[in-house]
Structure formats: structure tokens, C-alpha cells
Amino acid sequence: MSEVIKIKKGVDIKLQGEAEKIFATADTPSTYALKPSDFPGIRMKLKVKEGDEVLAGDPIFFDKGRPAITFGSPVSGEIAEVVRGEKRRILEVRVLADKEIRYRDFGSADPASLKRDEVKGKIVEAGMWPLVKQRPYNIVANPDRVPRDIWVSCFDSAPLAPDADFVVHGQEAEFKTGIKALMQLTDGKVHLGLDGRTNPSEAFKVEGAVMHRFTGPHPAGNPGVQMHAVAPINKGETVWTVGLQDVIMIGRLFMSGQFQAQRSVALAGAQVSKPRYYKALIGANVKSILEGNVAAGNNRYISGNILTGNQIPSEGYLSFYDNQITVMPEGGEDQFFGWMAPNFNKFSISRALFNWMMPNKRLNLDANLNGEERAFVVTGEYEKVFPFDIYPVQLLKSIMVKDIEAMENLGIYEVAEEDMALCEVVCTSKIPVQETLREGLDLMLDELGD
């Protein structure tokens, strides 16, 4: 059994509304959407126009900078609408789905018997390459590179995140096939980051893959944190990351020859009447999942978790990489003398609020920021929740002044937005930490390339 690595810094935000480990059913959505905003660093070019017919796996758009990278349709049907914003920027490409999905056939194969270019070519051709992400920059990986390693985190420590063992149950063969495919893409190792609090599922025991077990509070489940603890990324190195359910999808491609974009999605949050799991495809309209299962009132709907997810309308679409939908109260009401109240239902890592005496209490948090942006002062709060050997405040300040050399020296190559999400939560100055880091990563990408 592999050694258990303890992540000491971080914090678990315990919320009400954890999804019960039961699959519920919902009406099949009629429309699906791909959102270019899910893919930072990509310059989109459409390959379809409204009225075109597509099969599942047909390319919807591609990256102008790297035309080989296409983004496949999760369903078959008709291109119903291209939603544009300011300066004709593409916001969504919506597909009106067929009642029965028709798949483009890419041919099944045993990835272990294929050469690297054949494995890579099949994933690219099926429009599934965006499932593979790259550090540094946390962008869609460059298929022309050979990564030092590939990392798969097999658990998620974010608030109300799906349970990995429950999700992978029944899909063990697909997961193992997906890992075998990833092994062909690197000269290094495929690392699996496992939850050290439990015995690993048999599904994760894949010959040739290296298992690591981690314990500790969030963000222990982030691949960036796990990589930092085992094999940090140095300048000039590239490591790819693939999500647990994305590995399963890649495995399905090789077993069936089809882009089957199905995910197990956790519907969670205090405003959800019956928080449970659903089977949904990438880009699904969430209306049918939410309908009749959410408390009335002013709610915030999030594709993803409360730390890194994106706000969507109640009739919006599941984002490309998300396995979770969270519904929480919007908040916004003024609290008279709020600072004097006990505030038992607010979160804080300090002992300013009395809820520190109830560490296991599950909270019903709303979306209030409880303050506004102010002077960026050093409080030491970031360092309590940021488990990297990096100075987070100094890194953010170097980004703000666009000092690329300082960014490099302070370790920007290792981090992604999700790794600093807790810094944003505890920030006394209300700095938009994730947005600032993304600006720094985009600047580095523009100046230095991938």
C-alpha cells in the first residue's frame, strides 16, 4: 500500500445539501450547449452554422491557434442557435438534440496495442482532446507536446463534490481502459491521486499507474496540490491533468468507438429538496434536473461547486468540465448590526464567529460577499489555506504589476485557479483572487507561448 501523504493546510467548508448516493431520473433535455468560456487560452472558430445537422462527436468549433484541437458535439441533432455577446463574441453554441442520439463511429480499439500518435489521433478526431488539460496555464493541452507525467485526481475535496467511488462504480472497465490510453501519451508516469481516508476502490488499481494517497482538508483533492507534494512542475516542464470522469469518457471512446459524453452529476445544495445524482451529458440544459426539486425563493444556480463554479440561469447549461450543480440562497438582504450578532450560520477560519465551537456543523451559506474590495493588505490568512510552498500574496501582486520574471520566480507555473479558490474565500481585502490569477496565466501564455 502506498504511503499516505498528509496535506496540512486548507479547510473543509461543510455545507448542507450533500447529494444522497442514489441516481434519480429526470426528463431528457431537448437542448445542449458548448460554451467557449469554458476553455481559457483558446481562440474559437466555428465549424458549423445554424441549421446544420451534426452527429455526436462532430466538431462544433476549433482553436484557431491550434486547428487540430476540435470540440465535439455531445449529442446529435441540429445546430439551433449561436448565441453571441459584445463584439459578436460567441457565448454558446446550442444543439437541438435528436430523441435518440446518433454517434459518429471512430472505431473501437485496445489502446495498449496502438502507438502514441494513433491514441492521440483518435481522441483528437472524436473532439475529446479538450478533456486533457495542461499545467502550466491550466488550458487545453497542446497535443504536439509529450508531457513529463499525466495526473488524475481520483477524489474531489471541494464542498458537496461527487463521491468518486460512487461515480466510478460500474464503470471500472472504462476507467482502466482510459488510463491505458493515457499511458501511451507520456514517456513518464500516469499518477493517480487517491483519498487516503478510505481503502482505494479496485477500479483504481491499474497496472502500470502509480498510486498516491492523500489526507487533509480541501484542496487536498486538487491535482495541482497533489503534484506539488509529489513532483512539482519546474520551468520548461509540462504535466497533463485529466478528470476522473473524463478518463472514463476516454475509455468509452476506445471501447465503443463513440464520443459518449455522459457524466454522473451531483445536484447538491441547501436549496435542493432532494439532493441526488443524475446521469447527464456534457452541456445539458439543467432545467429538467432542477424542475420541482428546488426551494422557492431567490436562489443562485452554479455549474460546479461554490468555490470555482460559474453562475448560470435556472434554465442554463452544464459547463464542459463540471460534474456538479449547486443551488444556494442568493442572499443580498442587509443584516442589522450583523457584526454584533453571533452569526452561527456564517463561515470563518478565525474565531471571530462562534461557529468555531461547532466544527462539524453543516452551514447554509448564501452568496453574500460580506464586504467589498479594499486595500490589499497582508493578513496571513492566505497561508493558512494554501498548501503550496509559494508566497500567494506576493504572487498576486506580481501579477497585478505584470512582472513576468517575478511571476516565474514565485511559482505561477504550478497553480491554477482552483488551487487559490480558498484564498478568495478567506481574503479580508475581497480581492478577486481567481480572476487575478487567470489574468496572470493568460499574460504568461501570450508572452511565452504554451
XYZ file of C-alpha atoms in Angstrom:
450
model
C 0.000 0.000 0.000
C 1.357 3.415 -0.939
C 2.380 5.942 1.689
C -0.310 8.391 2.823
C 0.720 11.997 2.249
C -0.846 14.469 4.653
C -1.871 17.881 3.337
C -1.855 20.122 6.396
C -3.077 23.466 5.068
C -6.585 24.123 3.822
C -10.103 23.982 5.178
C -13.235 21.958 4.585
C -16.350 24.084 4.102
C -19.158 21.853 5.323
C -22.460 22.720 3.673
C -25.996 21.437 3.867
C -27.387 19.572 0.890
C -24.924 16.768 0.185
C -26.165 14.543 -2.641
C -27.572 11.225 -1.470
C -25.874 8.301 -3.231
C -28.906 7.470 -5.348
C -29.379 8.037 -9.056
C -32.559 9.944 -9.801
C -34.139 10.322 -13.204
C -35.212 13.469 -14.993
C -36.678 14.291 -18.375
C -34.084 14.226 -21.146
C -33.120 17.820 -22.077
C -34.027 18.919 -25.574
C -31.048 21.268 -25.986
C -27.344 21.172 -25.156
C -24.686 23.860 -25.388
C -20.923 24.202 -25.677
C -19.574 27.387 -24.105
C -16.239 28.766 -25.368
C -15.763 30.495 -21.997
C -15.078 27.046 -20.501
C -11.750 26.957 -22.388
C -9.324 29.754 -21.443
C -6.492 30.411 -23.841
C -8.471 29.174 -26.845
C -9.399 31.348 -29.853
C -12.579 29.798 -31.214
C -13.559 29.395 -34.844
C -16.930 27.883 -35.718
C -17.105 24.821 -37.974
C -20.902 24.841 -38.173
C -23.722 27.274 -38.810
C -27.300 27.400 -37.626
C -29.403 24.694 -39.247
C -26.524 22.242 -39.773
C -27.044 18.619 -38.756
C -24.368 17.009 -36.556
C -23.671 13.609 -35.058
C -22.304 13.134 -31.538
C -18.557 13.677 -31.932
C -18.767 16.000 -34.943
C -16.669 19.150 -34.448
C -18.597 22.283 -33.422
C -15.634 24.657 -33.310
C -11.850 24.540 -33.272
C -8.902 26.510 -31.914
C -7.617 28.999 -34.480
C -4.145 28.860 -32.929
C -4.049 25.036 -32.967
C -6.548 23.902 -35.635
C -6.094 20.225 -34.744
C -7.957 20.804 -31.483
C -11.668 20.472 -32.164
C -14.577 20.465 -29.767
C -17.052 17.675 -30.459
C -20.805 17.847 -30.131
C -22.052 15.828 -27.134
C -25.263 14.922 -28.976
C -26.623 14.532 -32.475
C -29.169 16.968 -33.802
C -29.462 20.397 -35.365
C -27.403 23.489 -34.574
C -30.255 25.519 -33.134
C -28.580 28.800 -32.213
C -25.218 30.514 -31.967
C -25.564 32.931 -29.046
C -23.262 35.932 -29.347
C -22.361 38.733 -26.956
C -20.489 42.016 -27.304
C -18.327 42.354 -30.435
C -20.006 39.176 -31.738
C -18.120 37.057 -29.212
C -19.565 33.538 -29.159
C -21.182 32.756 -25.810
C -22.884 29.456 -26.567
C -23.483 27.063 -29.439
C -26.799 25.312 -28.800
C -27.741 21.965 -30.310
C -31.350 20.770 -30.573
C -30.875 17.090 -29.759
C -32.381 14.128 -31.571
C -34.675 11.963 -29.478
C -32.229 9.123 -29.996
C -28.560 10.090 -30.201
C -26.691 9.105 -33.347
C -22.941 8.689 -32.933
C -20.111 9.119 -35.394
C -18.095 5.901 -35.396
C -14.416 6.398 -34.657
C -13.717 2.673 -34.325
C -13.039 0.711 -31.154
C -9.508 -0.378 -30.294
C -7.310 -1.573 -27.458
C -5.186 1.481 -26.634
C -2.369 -0.730 -25.337
C -1.920 -2.083 -28.873
C -1.782 1.353 -30.502
C 1.107 3.717 -30.997
C 1.149 7.114 -29.312
C 0.099 9.041 -32.405
C -2.772 6.618 -33.035
C -4.109 7.028 -29.489
C -3.728 10.788 -29.670
C -5.267 10.923 -33.130
C -8.377 9.019 -32.074
C -9.024 11.318 -29.086
C -8.439 14.417 -31.212
C -10.605 13.154 -34.092
C -13.511 12.468 -31.715
C -13.410 16.073 -30.473
C -12.477 14.875 -26.983
C -8.970 16.330 -26.726
C -10.239 19.297 -24.616
C -10.732 16.760 -21.789
C -6.930 16.775 -21.446
C -5.622 19.877 -19.662
C -2.110 21.158 -19.261
C -0.058 22.672 -16.459
C 1.293 25.277 -16.622
C -1.578 27.617 -17.538
C -4.456 25.179 -16.883
C -5.533 25.194 -20.536
C -6.410 22.554 -23.102
C -3.203 20.568 -23.605
C -1.029 21.046 -26.666
C -1.229 17.687 -28.495
C 2.159 18.335 -30.120
C 3.904 18.066 -26.758
C 4.868 14.981 -24.772
C 4.163 15.618 -21.090
C 6.579 14.768 -18.301
C 3.703 12.991 -16.476
C -0.076 12.749 -16.518
C -2.003 13.247 -13.302
C -5.507 12.018 -12.454
C -7.023 13.007 -9.122
C -9.421 10.244 -8.100
C -11.284 12.231 -5.446
C -12.710 15.701 -5.095
C -12.475 17.523 -1.766
C -14.489 20.613 -2.813
C -17.741 21.396 -0.960
C -20.557 18.945 -1.835
C -18.451 17.340 -4.572
C -19.483 13.985 -6.085
C -18.206 10.850 -4.369
C -15.548 9.264 -6.589
C -16.149 5.657 -5.520
C -19.888 6.002 -6.167
C -19.294 7.594 -9.565
C -16.778 5.026 -10.793
C -18.842 2.031 -9.590
C -19.974 0.042 -12.629
C -17.544 1.860 -14.911
C -14.327 0.183 -13.767
C -13.515 -1.235 -17.211
C -13.954 2.157 -18.890
C -11.711 3.821 -16.302
C -8.937 1.245 -16.693
C -9.132 1.480 -20.484
C -8.903 5.261 -20.241
C -5.806 5.015 -18.040
C -4.180 2.625 -20.513
C -4.803 5.197 -23.246
C -3.186 7.946 -21.155
C -0.149 5.734 -20.528
C 0.543 5.775 -24.256
C 0.725 9.578 -24.267
C 3.706 10.061 -21.960
C 7.229 8.769 -21.507
C 6.798 9.419 -17.797
C 4.207 8.107 -15.359
C 0.461 8.239 -15.003
C -0.178 9.212 -11.381
C -3.462 8.521 -9.564
C -4.211 10.689 -6.513
C -6.416 8.707 -4.109
C -8.325 9.565 -0.951
C -6.143 8.340 1.908
C -9.063 8.222 4.355
C -10.519 5.107 2.732
C -9.276 1.963 1.081
C -8.977 2.609 -2.651
C -11.575 1.080 -4.939
C -10.455 -1.849 -7.063
C -11.203 0.332 -10.092
C -8.185 2.497 -9.290
C -5.735 -0.406 -9.192
C -4.400 -0.197 -12.729
C -1.191 -1.988 -13.597
C 1.481 0.497 -14.576
C -0.140 3.522 -12.934
C 1.408 4.988 -9.785
C -0.946 5.397 -6.837
C -0.565 8.100 -4.197
C -2.852 8.526 -1.204
C -3.618 11.887 0.386
C -5.377 13.033 3.523
C -6.174 16.505 4.700
C -8.679 19.269 4.136
C -9.620 20.821 0.826
C -7.825 21.423 -1.566
C -6.176 18.018 -0.975
C -8.233 16.634 -3.883
C -6.849 19.115 -6.412
C -4.339 17.639 -8.859
C -2.145 20.729 -8.504
C -1.815 20.215 -4.749
C -1.067 16.532 -5.199
C 1.555 17.214 -7.867
C 3.200 19.838 -5.670
C 3.533 17.282 -2.871
C 4.988 14.532 -5.088
C 6.672 16.037 -8.148
C 6.436 19.833 -8.534
C 6.440 21.381 -12.007
C 9.596 23.234 -12.920
C 10.074 25.827 -15.637
C 10.102 24.159 -19.049
C 8.175 21.082 -17.880
C 4.639 20.152 -18.894
C 2.251 17.932 -16.980
C -1.215 16.994 -18.207
C -4.222 16.510 -15.949
C -7.417 14.607 -16.715
C -10.536 14.445 -14.547
C -11.815 11.133 -13.191
C -14.986 11.111 -15.300
C -13.062 12.379 -18.316
C -10.816 9.306 -18.087
C -13.980 7.181 -18.145
C -15.177 9.011 -21.267
C -11.843 8.401 -22.997
C -12.120 4.733 -22.035
C -15.627 4.589 -23.557
C -14.249 6.023 -26.786
C -11.769 3.166 -27.164
C -14.290 0.508 -26.089
C -17.213 1.687 -28.219
C -15.644 3.936 -30.848
C -18.080 6.692 -29.868
C -17.969 10.029 -28.063
C -20.403 9.167 -25.271
C -20.411 12.352 -23.205
C -22.279 11.024 -20.198
C -21.351 12.172 -16.701
C -22.646 11.395 -13.208
C -23.711 14.800 -11.920
C -24.398 15.603 -8.262
C -27.263 18.025 -7.679
C -26.463 19.495 -4.272
C -27.011 22.474 -2.009
C -29.263 23.594 0.822
C -31.959 24.830 -1.573
C -32.343 21.433 -3.232
C -35.286 19.414 -1.909
C -33.839 16.003 -2.801
C -30.103 16.294 -3.492
C -29.154 13.277 -5.587
C -27.116 12.120 -8.568
C -28.243 12.285 -12.184
C -26.885 10.928 -15.453
C -26.367 13.884 -17.778
C -24.407 14.672 -20.894
C -21.830 17.444 -21.257
C -23.574 20.752 -21.892
C -27.018 19.539 -20.796
C -29.749 22.053 -20.101
C -30.261 21.839 -16.337
C -33.932 22.874 -16.305
C -35.267 19.308 -16.264
C -32.912 18.345 -13.423
C -33.871 21.337 -11.283
C -37.589 21.442 -12.026
C -39.702 20.702 -8.949
C -36.629 19.952 -6.848
C -35.569 23.408 -5.676
C -36.997 25.523 -2.853
C -38.789 28.695 -3.870
C -37.022 31.993 -3.357
C -34.082 33.939 -4.668
C -31.550 31.218 -5.462
C -28.139 31.132 -7.075
C -27.558 28.306 -9.535
C -23.951 27.226 -10.024
C -22.489 24.829 -12.561
C -19.763 23.306 -10.408
C -19.023 23.888 -6.739
C -19.354 27.115 -4.771
C -15.613 27.827 -4.909
C -14.835 27.522 -8.617
C -18.170 27.082 -10.384
C -19.912 29.532 -12.696
C -23.272 31.121 -12.041
C -25.872 30.002 -14.575
C -29.602 30.705 -15.008
C -32.069 28.106 -13.750
C -32.526 27.172 -17.423
C -28.792 27.337 -18.192
C -26.347 24.690 -19.322
C -23.869 22.415 -17.560
C -20.308 23.539 -18.219
C -17.875 21.283 -20.081
C -15.769 20.124 -17.125
C -18.415 20.165 -14.363
C -19.813 17.133 -12.532
C -21.887 19.090 -10.046
C -24.765 21.571 -9.880
C -25.101 23.577 -6.672
C -28.083 25.659 -5.580
C -27.639 28.093 -2.702
C -29.532 31.135 -1.383
C -28.648 34.330 -3.209
C -28.678 36.417 -0.028
C -28.430 40.159 -0.510
C -30.517 41.168 2.470
C -28.975 43.681 4.848
C -28.317 42.390 8.352
C -28.911 44.983 11.042
C -25.875 45.166 13.306
C -24.706 41.959 11.694
C -21.258 42.286 13.150
C -22.732 42.148 16.656
C -24.832 39.026 16.050
C -23.485 35.547 16.927
C -23.630 34.598 13.205
C -23.840 30.877 13.794
C -24.552 30.288 10.102
C -21.569 32.158 8.665
C -18.183 30.712 7.751
C -14.869 31.972 9.048
C -11.474 30.421 9.598
C -10.839 32.774 12.503
C -12.531 32.625 15.889
C -14.340 35.908 15.336
C -17.584 33.935 14.914
C -18.918 31.464 17.428
C -19.360 28.644 14.941
C -15.721 27.652 15.534
C -17.134 25.810 18.553
C -19.206 23.603 16.200
C -16.644 22.345 13.653
C -18.902 19.618 12.276
C -21.967 21.798 11.766
C -23.134 21.932 8.152
C -23.865 25.507 7.141
C -26.435 27.036 4.820
C -24.308 29.795 3.318
C -25.589 32.372 0.861
C -23.736 34.185 -1.909
C -23.101 37.392 0.047
C -19.520 38.630 -0.047
C -19.934 40.334 3.340
C -17.796 43.255 2.254
C -16.299 44.944 -0.758
C -12.849 45.193 -2.319
C -10.437 47.309 -0.321
C -6.695 47.802 0.142
C -4.721 44.582 -0.406
C -3.157 44.043 2.994
C -1.062 41.193 4.335
C -3.058 39.296 6.954
C -1.547 35.821 6.821
C -4.959 34.297 6.059
C -3.951 33.006 2.624
C -1.088 30.976 4.037
C -3.470 29.052 6.331
C -5.421 27.573 3.413
C -2.845 27.484 0.589
C -0.816 24.240 0.765
C 1.913 25.248 -1.678
C 5.458 26.304 -0.889
C 4.649 29.577 -2.638
C 4.057 33.115 -1.338
C 0.470 33.708 -2.535
C 0.161 37.427 -1.770
C 3.455 38.235 -3.447
C 2.473 36.146 -6.460
C -0.820 38.009 -6.862
C 0.902 41.377 -6.508
C 3.441 40.428 -9.173
C 0.503 39.609 -11.458
C -1.138 42.953 -10.724
C 2.004 44.802 -11.843
C 2.548 42.380 -14.772
C 6.047 41.397 -13.624
C 6.596 38.177 -15.578
C 10.010 37.399 -14.085
C 8.597 37.694 -10.568
C 5.628 35.514 -11.513
C 8.013 32.813 -12.717
C 10.170 33.023 -9.623
C 7.119 32.906 -7.344
C 5.823 29.656 -8.871
C 2.947 30.595 -11.162
C 3.660 27.516 -13.322
C 2.328 25.229 -10.594
C -1.009 26.776 -9.757
C -4.437 27.000 -11.317
C -7.483 28.984 -10.283
C -8.933 26.112 -8.237
C -5.784 25.919 -6.121
C -6.236 29.510 -4.893
C -10.040 29.457 -4.539
C -9.887 29.217 -0.750
C -7.631 32.285 -0.675
C -10.507 34.197 -2.256
C -12.914 32.888 0.385
C -10.793 33.979 3.348
C -9.495 37.199 1.788
C -10.002 40.135 4.127
C -9.449 42.543 1.228
C -12.053 40.835 -1.015
C -9.559 40.501 -3.851
C -10.857 38.518 -6.872
C -8.020 36.026 -6.475
C -9.019 33.506 -9.156
C -9.711 36.194 -11.743
C -6.377 37.849 -10.972
C -4.500 34.554 -11.298
C -6.226 33.842 -14.626
C -5.059 37.251 -15.890
C -1.508 36.325 -14.917
C -1.703 32.922 -16.602
C -3.143 34.495 -19.775
C -0.371 37.101 -19.793
C 2.296 34.414 -19.452
C 0.654 32.428 -22.244
C 0.553 35.438 -24.554
C 4.153 36.405 -23.864
C 5.841 32.995 -23.651
C 3.514 30.606 -25.521
C 2.487 27.181 -24.293
